[in-house]
Tab-separated table of C-alpha atoms in Angstrom:
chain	number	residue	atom	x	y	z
A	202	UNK	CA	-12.823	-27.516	-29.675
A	203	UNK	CA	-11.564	-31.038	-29.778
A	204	UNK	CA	-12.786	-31.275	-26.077
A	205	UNK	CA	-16.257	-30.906	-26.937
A	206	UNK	CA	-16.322	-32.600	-29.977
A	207	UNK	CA	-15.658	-35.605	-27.921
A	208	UNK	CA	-18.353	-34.965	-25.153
A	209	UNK	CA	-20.363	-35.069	-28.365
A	210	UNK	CA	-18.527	-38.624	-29.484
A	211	UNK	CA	-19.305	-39.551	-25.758
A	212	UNK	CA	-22.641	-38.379	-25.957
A	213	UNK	CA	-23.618	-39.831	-29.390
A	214	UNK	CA	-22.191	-43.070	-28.275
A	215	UNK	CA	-24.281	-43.041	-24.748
A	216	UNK	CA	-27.071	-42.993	-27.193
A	217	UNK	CA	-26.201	-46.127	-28.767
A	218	UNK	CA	-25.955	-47.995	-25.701
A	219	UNK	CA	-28.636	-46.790	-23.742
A	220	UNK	CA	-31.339	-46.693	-26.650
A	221	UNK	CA	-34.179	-47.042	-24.433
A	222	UNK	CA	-33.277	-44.025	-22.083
A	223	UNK	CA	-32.416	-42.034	-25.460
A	224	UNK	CA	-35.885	-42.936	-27.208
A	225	UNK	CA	-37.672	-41.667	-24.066
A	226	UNK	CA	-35.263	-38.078	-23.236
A	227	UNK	CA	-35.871	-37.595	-27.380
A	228	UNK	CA	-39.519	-38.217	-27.376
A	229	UNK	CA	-40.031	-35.997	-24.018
A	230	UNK	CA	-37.982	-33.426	-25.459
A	231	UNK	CA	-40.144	-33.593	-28.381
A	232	UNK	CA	-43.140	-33.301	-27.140
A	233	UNK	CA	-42.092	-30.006	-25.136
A	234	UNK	CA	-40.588	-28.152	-28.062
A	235	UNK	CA	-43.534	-29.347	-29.953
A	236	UNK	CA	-45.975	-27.293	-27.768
A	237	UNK	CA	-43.924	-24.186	-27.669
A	238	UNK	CA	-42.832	-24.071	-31.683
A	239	UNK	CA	-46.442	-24.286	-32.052
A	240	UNK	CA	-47.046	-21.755	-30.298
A	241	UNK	CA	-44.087	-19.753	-31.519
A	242	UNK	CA	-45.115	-20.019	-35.355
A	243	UNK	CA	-48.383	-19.217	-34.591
A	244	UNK	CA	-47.013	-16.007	-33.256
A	245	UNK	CA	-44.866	-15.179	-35.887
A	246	UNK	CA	-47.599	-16.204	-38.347
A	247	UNK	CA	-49.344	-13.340	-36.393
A	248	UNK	CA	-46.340	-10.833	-36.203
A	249	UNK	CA	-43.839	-11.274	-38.802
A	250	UNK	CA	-43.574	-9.623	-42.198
A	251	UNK	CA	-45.511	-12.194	-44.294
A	252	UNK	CA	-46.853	-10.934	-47.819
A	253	UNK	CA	-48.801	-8.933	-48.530
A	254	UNK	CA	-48.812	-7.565	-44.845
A	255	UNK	CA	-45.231	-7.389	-45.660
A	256	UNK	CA	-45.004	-3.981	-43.483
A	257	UNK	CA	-46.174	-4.954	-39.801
A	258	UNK	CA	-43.149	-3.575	-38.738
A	259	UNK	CA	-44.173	-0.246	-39.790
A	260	UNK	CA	-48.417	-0.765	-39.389
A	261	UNK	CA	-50.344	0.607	-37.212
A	262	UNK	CA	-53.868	-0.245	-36.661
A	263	UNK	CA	-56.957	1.402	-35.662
A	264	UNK	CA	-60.155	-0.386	-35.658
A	265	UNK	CA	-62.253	0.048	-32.577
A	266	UNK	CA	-63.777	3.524	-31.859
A	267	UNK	CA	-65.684	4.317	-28.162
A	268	UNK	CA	-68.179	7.027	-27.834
A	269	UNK	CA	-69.548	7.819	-24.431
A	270	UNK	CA	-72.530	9.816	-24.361
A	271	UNK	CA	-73.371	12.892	-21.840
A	272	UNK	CA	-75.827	10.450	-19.985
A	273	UNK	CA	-72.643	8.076	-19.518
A	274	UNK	CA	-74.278	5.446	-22.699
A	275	UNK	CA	-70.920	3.887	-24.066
A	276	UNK	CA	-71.371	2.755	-28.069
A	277	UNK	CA	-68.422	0.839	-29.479
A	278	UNK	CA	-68.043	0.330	-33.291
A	279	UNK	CA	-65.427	1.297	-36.462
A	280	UNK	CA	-65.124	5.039	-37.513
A	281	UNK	CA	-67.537	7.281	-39.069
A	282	UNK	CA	-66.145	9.333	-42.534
A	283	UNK	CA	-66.107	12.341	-40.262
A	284	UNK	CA	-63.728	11.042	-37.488
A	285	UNK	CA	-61.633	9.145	-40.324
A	286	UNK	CA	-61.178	12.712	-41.827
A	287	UNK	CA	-60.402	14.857	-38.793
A	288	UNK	CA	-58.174	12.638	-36.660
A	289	UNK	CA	-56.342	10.183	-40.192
A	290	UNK	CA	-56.669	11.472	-43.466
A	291	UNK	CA	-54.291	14.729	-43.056
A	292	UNK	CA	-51.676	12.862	-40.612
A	293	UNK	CA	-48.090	14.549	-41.737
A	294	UNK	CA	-45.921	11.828	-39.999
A	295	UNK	CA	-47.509	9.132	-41.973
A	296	UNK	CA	-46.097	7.537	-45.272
A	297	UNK	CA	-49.768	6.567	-46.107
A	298	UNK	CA	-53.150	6.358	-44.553
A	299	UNK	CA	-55.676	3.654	-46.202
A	300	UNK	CA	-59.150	3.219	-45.051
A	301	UNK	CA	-61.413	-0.424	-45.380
A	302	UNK	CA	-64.791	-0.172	-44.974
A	303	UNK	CA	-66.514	-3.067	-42.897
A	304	UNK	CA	-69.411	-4.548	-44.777
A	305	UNK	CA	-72.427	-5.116	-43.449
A	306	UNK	CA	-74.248	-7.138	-45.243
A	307	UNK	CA	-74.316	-10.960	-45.925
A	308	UNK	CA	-71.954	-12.762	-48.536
A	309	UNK	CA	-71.116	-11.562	-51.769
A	310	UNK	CA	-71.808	-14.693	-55.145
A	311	UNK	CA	-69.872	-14.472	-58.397
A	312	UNK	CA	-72.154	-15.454	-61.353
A	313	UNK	CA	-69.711	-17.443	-63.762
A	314	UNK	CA	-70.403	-17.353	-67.025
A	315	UNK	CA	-72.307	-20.748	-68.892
A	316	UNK	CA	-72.987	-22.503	-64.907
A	317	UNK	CA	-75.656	-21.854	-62.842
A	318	UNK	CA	-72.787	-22.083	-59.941
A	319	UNK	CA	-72.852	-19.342	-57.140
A	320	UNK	CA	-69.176	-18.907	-56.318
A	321	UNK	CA	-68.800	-17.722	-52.886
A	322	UNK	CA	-66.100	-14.687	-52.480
A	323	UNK	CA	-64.230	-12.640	-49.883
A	324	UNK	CA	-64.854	-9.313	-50.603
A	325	UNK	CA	-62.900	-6.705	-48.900
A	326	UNK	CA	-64.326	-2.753	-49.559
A	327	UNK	CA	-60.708	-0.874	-49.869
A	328	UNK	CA	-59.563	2.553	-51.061
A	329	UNK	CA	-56.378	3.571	-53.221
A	330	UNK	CA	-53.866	3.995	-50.410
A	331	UNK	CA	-54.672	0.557	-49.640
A	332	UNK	CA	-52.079	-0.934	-52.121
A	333	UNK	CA	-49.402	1.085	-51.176
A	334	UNK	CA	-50.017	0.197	-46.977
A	335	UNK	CA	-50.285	-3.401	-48.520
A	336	UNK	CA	-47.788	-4.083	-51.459
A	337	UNK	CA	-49.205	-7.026	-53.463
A	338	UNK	CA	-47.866	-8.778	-56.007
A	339	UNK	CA	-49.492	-7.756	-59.731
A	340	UNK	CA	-49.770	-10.516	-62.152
A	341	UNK	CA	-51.745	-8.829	-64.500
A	342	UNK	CA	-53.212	-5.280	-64.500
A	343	UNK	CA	-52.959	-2.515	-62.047
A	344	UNK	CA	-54.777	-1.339	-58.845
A	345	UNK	CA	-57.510	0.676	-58.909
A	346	UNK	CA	-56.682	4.241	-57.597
A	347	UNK	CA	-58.351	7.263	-55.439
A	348	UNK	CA	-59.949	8.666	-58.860
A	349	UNK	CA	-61.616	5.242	-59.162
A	350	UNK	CA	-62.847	5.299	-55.940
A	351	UNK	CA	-64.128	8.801	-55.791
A	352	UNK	CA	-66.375	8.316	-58.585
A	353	UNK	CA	-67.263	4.904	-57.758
A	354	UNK	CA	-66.664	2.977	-61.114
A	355	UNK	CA	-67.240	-0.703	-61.250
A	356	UNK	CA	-63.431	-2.100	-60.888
A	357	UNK	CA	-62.084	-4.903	-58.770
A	358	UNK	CA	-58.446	-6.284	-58.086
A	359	UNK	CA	-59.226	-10.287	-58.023
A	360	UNK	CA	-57.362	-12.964	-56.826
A	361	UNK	CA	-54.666	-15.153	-59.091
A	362	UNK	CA	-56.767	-18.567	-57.767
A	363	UNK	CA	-60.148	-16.592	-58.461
A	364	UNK	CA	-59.030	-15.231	-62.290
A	365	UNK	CA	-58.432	-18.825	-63.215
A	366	UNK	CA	-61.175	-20.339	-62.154
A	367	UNK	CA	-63.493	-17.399	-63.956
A	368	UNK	CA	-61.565	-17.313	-67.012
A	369	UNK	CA	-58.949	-20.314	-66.848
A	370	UNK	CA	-56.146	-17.399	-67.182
A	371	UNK	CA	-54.655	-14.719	-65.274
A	372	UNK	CA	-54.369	-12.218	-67.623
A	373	UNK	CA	-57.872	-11.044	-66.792
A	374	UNK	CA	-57.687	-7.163	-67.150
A	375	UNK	CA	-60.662	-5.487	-68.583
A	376	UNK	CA	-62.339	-8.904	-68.707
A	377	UNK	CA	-66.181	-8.307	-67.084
A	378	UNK	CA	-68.005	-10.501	-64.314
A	379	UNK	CA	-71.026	-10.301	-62.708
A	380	UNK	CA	-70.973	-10.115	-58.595
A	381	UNK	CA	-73.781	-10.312	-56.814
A	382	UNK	CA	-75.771	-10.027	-60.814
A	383	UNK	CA	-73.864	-6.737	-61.214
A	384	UNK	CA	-71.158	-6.299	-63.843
A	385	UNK	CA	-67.630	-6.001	-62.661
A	386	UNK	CA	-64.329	-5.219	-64.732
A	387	UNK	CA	-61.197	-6.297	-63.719
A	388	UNK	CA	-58.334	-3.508	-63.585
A	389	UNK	CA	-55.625	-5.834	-61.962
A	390	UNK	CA	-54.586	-9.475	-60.678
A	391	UNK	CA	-52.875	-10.006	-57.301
A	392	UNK	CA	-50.900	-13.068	-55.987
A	393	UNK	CA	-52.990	-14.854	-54.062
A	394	UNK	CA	-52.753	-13.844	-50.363
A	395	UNK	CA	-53.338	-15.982	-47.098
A	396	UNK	CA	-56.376	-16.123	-44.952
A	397	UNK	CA	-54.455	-15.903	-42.158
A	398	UNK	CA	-53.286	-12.016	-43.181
A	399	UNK	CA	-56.495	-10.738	-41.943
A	400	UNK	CA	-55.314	-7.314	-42.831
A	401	UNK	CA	-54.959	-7.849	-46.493
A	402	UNK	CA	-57.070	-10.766	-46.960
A	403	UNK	CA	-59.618	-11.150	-49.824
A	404	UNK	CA	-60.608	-12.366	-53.182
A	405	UNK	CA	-61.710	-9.578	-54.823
A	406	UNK	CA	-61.092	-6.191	-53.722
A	407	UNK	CA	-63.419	-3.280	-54.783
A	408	UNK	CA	-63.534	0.782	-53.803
A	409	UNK	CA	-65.522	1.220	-50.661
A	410	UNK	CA	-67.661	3.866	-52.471
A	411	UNK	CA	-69.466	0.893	-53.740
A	412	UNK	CA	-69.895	-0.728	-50.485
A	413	UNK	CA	-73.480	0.233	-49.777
A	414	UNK	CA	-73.902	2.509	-46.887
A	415	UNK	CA	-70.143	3.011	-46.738
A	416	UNK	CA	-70.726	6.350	-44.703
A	417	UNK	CA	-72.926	5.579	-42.543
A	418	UNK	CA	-72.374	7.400	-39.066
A	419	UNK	CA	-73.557	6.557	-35.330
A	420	UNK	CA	-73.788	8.854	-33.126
A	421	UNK	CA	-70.942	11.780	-33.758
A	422	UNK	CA	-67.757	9.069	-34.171
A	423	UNK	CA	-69.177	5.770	-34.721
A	424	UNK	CA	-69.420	4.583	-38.488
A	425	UNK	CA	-68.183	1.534	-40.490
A	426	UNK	CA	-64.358	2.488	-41.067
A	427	UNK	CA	-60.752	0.931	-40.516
A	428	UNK	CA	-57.728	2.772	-40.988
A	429	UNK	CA	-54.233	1.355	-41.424
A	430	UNK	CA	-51.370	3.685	-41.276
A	431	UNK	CA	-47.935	3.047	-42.804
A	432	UNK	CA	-45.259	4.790	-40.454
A	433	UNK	CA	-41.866	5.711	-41.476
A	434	UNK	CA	-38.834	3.983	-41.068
A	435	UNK	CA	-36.957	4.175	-37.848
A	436	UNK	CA	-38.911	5.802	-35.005
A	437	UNK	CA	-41.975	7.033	-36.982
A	438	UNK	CA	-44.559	5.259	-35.122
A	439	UNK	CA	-44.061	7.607	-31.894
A	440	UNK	CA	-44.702	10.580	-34.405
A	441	UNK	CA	-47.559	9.022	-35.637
A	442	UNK	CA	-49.096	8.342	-32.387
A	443	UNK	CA	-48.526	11.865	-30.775
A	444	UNK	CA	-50.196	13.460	-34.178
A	445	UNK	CA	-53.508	11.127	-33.778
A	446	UNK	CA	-53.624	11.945	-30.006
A	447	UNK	CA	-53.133	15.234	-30.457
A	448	UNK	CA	-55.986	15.183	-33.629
A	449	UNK	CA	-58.570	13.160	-31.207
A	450	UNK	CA	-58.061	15.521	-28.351
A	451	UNK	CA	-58.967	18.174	-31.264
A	452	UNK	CA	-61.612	16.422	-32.092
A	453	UNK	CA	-62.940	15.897	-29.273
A	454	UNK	CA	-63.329	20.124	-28.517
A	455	UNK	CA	-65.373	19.989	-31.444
A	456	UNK	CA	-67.932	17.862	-29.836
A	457	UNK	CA	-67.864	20.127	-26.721
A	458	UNK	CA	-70.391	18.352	-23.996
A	459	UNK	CA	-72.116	15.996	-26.107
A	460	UNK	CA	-70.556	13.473	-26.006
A	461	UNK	CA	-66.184	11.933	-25.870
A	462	UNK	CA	-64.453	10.105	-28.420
A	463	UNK	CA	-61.883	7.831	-27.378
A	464	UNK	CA	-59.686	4.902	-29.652
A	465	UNK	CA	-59.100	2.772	-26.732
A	466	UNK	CA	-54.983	3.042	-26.531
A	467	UNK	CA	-54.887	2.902	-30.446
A	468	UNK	CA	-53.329	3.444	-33.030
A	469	UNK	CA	-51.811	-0.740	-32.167
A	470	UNK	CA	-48.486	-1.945	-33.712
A	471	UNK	CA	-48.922	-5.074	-35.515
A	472	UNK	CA	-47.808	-7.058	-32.215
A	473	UNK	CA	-50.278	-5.223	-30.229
A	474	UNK	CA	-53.701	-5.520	-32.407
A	475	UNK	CA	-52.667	-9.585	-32.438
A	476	UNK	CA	-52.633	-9.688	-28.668
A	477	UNK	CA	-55.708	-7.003	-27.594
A	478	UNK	CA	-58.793	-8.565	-27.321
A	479	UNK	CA	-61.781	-8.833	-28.741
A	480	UNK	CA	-64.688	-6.834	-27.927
A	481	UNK	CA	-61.762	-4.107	-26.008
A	482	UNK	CA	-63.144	-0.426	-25.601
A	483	UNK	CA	-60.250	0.576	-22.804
A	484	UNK	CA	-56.676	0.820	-23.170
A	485	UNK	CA	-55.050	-2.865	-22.907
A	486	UNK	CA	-51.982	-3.571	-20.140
A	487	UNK	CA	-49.897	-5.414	-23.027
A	488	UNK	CA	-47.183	-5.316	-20.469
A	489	UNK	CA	-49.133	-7.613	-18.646
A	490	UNK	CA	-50.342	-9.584	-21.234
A	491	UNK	CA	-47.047	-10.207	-22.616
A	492	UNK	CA	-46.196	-11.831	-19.015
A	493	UNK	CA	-49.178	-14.151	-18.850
A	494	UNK	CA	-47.561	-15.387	-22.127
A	495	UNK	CA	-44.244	-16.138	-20.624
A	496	UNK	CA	-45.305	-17.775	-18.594
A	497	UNK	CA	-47.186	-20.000	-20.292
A	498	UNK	CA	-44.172	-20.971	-22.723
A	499	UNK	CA	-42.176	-21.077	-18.773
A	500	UNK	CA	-44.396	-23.616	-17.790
A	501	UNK	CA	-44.449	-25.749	-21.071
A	502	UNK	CA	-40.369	-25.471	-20.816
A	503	UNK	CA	-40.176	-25.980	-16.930
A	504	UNK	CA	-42.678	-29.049	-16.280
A	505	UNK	CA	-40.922	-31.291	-18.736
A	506	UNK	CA	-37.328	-30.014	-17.726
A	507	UNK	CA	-38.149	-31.695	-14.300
A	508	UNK	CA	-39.104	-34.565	-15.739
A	509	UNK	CA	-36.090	-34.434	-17.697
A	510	UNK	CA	-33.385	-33.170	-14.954
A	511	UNK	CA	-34.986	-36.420	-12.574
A	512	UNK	CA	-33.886	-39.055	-15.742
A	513	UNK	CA	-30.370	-36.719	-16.285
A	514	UNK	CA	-30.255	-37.423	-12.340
A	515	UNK	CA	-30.819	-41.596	-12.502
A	516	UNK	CA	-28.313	-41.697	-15.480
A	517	UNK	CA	-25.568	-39.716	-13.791
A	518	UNK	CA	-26.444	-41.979	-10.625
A	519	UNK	CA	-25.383	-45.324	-12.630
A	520	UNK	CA	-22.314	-43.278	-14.557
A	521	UNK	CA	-20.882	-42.444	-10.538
A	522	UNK	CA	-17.718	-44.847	-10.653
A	523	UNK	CA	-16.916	-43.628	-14.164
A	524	UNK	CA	-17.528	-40.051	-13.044
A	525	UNK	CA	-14.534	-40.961	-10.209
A	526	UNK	CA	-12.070	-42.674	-12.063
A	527	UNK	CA	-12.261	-38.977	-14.372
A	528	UNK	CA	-12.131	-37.178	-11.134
A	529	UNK	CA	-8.888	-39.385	-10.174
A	530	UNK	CA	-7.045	-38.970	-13.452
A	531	UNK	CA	-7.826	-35.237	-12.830
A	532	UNK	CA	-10.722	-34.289	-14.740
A	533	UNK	CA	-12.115	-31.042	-13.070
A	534	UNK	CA	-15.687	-30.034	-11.878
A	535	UNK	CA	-15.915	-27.633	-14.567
A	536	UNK	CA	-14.796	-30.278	-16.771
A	537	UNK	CA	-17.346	-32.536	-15.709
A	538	UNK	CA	-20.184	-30.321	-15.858
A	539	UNK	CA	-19.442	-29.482	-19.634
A	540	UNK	CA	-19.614	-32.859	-20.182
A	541	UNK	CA	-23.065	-33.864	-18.575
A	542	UNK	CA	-24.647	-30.123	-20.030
A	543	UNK	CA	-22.484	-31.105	-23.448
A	544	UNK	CA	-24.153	-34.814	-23.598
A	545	UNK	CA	-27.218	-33.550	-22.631
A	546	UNK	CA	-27.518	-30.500	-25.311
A	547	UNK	CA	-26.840	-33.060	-28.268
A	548	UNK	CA	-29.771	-35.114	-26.742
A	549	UNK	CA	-32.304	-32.265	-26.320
A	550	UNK	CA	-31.212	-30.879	-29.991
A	551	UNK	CA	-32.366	-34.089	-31.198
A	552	UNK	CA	-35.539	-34.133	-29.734
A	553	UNK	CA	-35.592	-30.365	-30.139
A	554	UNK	CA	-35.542	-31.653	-34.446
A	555	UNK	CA	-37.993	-34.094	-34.014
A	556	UNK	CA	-40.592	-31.801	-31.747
A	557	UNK	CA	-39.563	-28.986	-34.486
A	558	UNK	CA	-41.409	-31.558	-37.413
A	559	UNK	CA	-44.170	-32.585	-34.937
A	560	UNK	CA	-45.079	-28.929	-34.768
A	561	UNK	CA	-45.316	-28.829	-38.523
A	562	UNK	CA	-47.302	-31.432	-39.028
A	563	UNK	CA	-49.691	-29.943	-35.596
A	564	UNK	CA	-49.967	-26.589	-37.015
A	565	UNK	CA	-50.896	-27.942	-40.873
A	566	UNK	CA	-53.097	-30.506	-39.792
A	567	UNK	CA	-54.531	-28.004	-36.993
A	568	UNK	CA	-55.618	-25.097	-39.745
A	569	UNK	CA	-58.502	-24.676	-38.440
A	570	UNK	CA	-58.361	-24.194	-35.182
A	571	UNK	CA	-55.498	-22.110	-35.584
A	572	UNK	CA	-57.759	-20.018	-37.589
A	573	UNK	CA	-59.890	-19.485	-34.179
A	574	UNK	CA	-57.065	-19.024	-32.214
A	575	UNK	CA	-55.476	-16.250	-34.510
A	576	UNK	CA	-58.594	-14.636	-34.588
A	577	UNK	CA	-58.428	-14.624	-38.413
A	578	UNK	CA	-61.604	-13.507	-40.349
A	579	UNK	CA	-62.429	-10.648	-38.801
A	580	UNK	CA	-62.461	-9.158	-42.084
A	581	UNK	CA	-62.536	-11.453	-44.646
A	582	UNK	CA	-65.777	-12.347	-44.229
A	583	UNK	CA	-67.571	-14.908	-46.338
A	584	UNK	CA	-64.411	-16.807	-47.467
A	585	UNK	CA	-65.387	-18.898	-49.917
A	586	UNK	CA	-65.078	-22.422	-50.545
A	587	UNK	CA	-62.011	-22.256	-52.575
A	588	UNK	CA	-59.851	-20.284	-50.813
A	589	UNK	CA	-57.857	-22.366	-47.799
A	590	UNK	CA	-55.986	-21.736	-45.123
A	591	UNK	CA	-52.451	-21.105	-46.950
A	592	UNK	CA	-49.594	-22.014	-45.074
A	593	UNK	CA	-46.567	-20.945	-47.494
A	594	UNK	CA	-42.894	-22.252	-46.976
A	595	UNK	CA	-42.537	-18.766	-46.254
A	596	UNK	CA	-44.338	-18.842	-42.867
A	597	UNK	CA	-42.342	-22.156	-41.385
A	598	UNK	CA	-38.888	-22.272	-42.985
A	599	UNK	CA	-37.222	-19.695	-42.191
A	600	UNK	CA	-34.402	-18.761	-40.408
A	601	UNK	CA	-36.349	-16.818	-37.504
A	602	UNK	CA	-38.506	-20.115	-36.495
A	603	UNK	CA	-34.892	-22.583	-36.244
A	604	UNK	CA	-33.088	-19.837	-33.938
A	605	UNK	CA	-36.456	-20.221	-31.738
A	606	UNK	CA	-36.501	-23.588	-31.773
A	607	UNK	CA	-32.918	-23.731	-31.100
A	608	UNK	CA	-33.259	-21.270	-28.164
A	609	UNK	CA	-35.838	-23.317	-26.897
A	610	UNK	CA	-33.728	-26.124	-27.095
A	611	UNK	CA	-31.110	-24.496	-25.210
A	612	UNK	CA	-33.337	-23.241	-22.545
A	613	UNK	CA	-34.808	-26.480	-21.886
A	614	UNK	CA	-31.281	-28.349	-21.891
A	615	UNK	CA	-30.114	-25.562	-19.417
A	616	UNK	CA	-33.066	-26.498	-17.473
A	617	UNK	CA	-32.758	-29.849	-17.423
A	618	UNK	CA	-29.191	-31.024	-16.811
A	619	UNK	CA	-27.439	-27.614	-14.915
A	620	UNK	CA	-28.226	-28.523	-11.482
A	621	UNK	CA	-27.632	-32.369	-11.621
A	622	UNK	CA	-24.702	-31.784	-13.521
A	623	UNK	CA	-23.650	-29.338	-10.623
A	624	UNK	CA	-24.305	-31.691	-7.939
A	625	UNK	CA	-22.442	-34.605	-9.364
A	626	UNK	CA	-19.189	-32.360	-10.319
A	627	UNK	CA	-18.991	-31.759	-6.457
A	628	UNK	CA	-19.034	-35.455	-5.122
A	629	UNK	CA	-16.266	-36.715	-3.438
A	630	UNK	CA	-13.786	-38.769	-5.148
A	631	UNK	CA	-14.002	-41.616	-2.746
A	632	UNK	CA	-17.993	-41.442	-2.557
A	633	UNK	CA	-18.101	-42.084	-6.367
A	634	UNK	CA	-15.661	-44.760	-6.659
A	635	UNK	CA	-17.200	-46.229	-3.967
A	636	UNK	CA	-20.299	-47.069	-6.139
């Protein structure tokens, strides 16, 4: 231990002396780990258990339905009532099955009382499984439930932000406002959640029986439906995917040679519906797409490790009659190498903290487009003015984005300083004196 900690004394001292070289390995280093942690927390903004989708691990998503037609016409759309009922609503390997119906009309306007202000909303059509797939946070009230939305009442869950703006409080329950000039009560109050959990995402929250047009149906399969199931713990996803195959292949014998019904690979894992495609009707290669990935975050880590390795290379060229008179005294290759990859590591960790701020400060001031790039909105539509893009602490400071940053950092110091450290362990003793 004492060994390293003074390749690390070496190191830090290098970096006093050599303050231009340091400034530019550091700022190079940055930049790299700046691409990837972007990158990286926009995945895990994507993937990871962020409230109120605070059970991706366990989701599994179905929201694209294909119908091909005996002529060969394919139609592409959400789920009809029917198909949601034959092939979701009795799954037995489920924990819970919740259904969202996709709106299809334009944006919904709160009325506030005493203003002639239209507030716009995010409205999201939901039914009573859908708090229990999606555990928010209750400030005041209670969700609606499936007796609610079978008889269609007039309740909403609304936002924390929302509830004080209408009524300055967020103890709201039973309080009344008018949506779209309808009257609305208010049965509960939710934390606020984040645009970017698409699943979840809205500002008020209603029973999809009020959603006009809710069961609509094209063709035999097609309709306006999403369903989210909630898998057991531990390996309950494979038993929830051979019970839906098994209930479309039913399903399908029930539509005989009219037409097929097919969910395109589905149900996806959380992972999977963040990486397939828009628009997708066929089974997606996520084996592949995974790769194309890597090697994207390969070629952000490799490009600057040459760069890197070639200025690791020039230093270790001006260090040769130091690296000799260590040789002489008997300092060994492997000794040598530890060194250079030791010196080296301390250098890309520091650039590895500054790149891991720079990619803070890209992805907040960046919102936007990573809003495009995440493909958020797909079902929040009509966000309104006052809802942002909410970035919580939760989402970059955490212990899962440091060990990738970290990793990278590793990787990239591995990269950069293996083989010249190698090649300058091995030269002769009288070769490096001699410079």
């Amino acid at each position: 231990m004492n060994r390293y900690l003074q390749y690390f004394v070496q190191a830090w001292n290098i970096i006093r002396q050599e303050r231009l070289f340091s400034v530019i390995y550091i700022v190079g280093t940055g930049l790299s780990v700046t691409m990837v942690m972007a990158l990286s927390i926009v995945f895990y903004i994507k993937i990871a258990n962020i409230y109120p989708e605070t059970n991706r691990d366990r989701l599994l998503v179905v929201r694209t339905a294909v119908e091909t037609a005996r002529n060969g016409d394919m139609s592409v759309a959400f789920l009809s009532p029917q198909t949601v009922e034959a092939c979701f609503a009795s799954l037995q390997s489920a924990e819970a099955v919740s259904v969202v119906v996709r709106s299809m009309g334009g944006k919904s306007f709160i009325q506030p009382d005493g203003t002639e202000e239209q507030l716009n909303v995010a409205l999201k059509y939901v039914d009573g499984n859908f708090w229990t797939v999606f555990p928010f946070r209750f400030v005041d009230g209670r969700a609606f439930g499936e007796p609610d939305v079978r008889s269609g009442i007039r309740t909403a869950v609304i936002a924390e932000s929302l509830a004080r703006r209408l009524f300055g409080t967020a103890e709201a329950e039973g309080r009344v406002f008018s949506l779209d000039f309808e009257p609305c009560r208010v049965c509960g109050v939710v934390r606020d959640a984040s645009f970017l959990t698409d699943h979840a995402f809205a500002e008020v929250w209603m029973p999809y029986t009020l959603c006009p047009g809710y069961d609509d149906a094209f063709g035999h399969a097609l309709g306006r439906m999403a369903v989210y199931i909630l898998a057991p713990t531990g390996r309950g996803m494979d038993g929830v995917r051979q019970e839906v195959a098994e209930n479309v292949r039913r399903y399908n014998l029930t539509l005989g040679d009219e037409a097929e019904f097919s969910i395109a690979g589905q149900p996806d894992t959380q992972w999977q519906t963040a990486l397939r495609p828009d628009g997708t009707w066929t089974a997606v290669d996520f084996g592949r797409l995974i790769l194309q990935y890597a090697l994207v975050f390969l070629v952000l880590l490799l490009v600057p490790a040459v760069s890197l390795s070639g200025m690791t290379h020039s230093r270790m060229e001006r260090r040769m009659a130091e690296t000799g008179v260590r040789r002489a005294f008997g300092a060994t290759a492997r000794g040598l190498m530890m060194q250079i990859v030791t010196e080296n590591l301390l250098f890309t960790l520091l650039g590895g903290a500054v790149g891991l701020l720079a990619s803070y400060a890209l992805v907040a001031l960046s919102r936007g487009w990573m809003m495009q790039l995440m493909g958020a909105g797909a079902g929040a539509v009509g966000l309104a003015g006052s809802a942002g893009v909410v970035l919580s602490p939760s989402m970059l400071l955490n212990w899962t984005v440091f060990l990738i940053a970290l990793a990278i950092c590793f990787v990239l110091n591995l990269l950069s300083s293996l083989v010249p450290a190698w090649i300058h362990s091995r030269r002769a003793i009288v070769h490096s004196l001699n410079r």
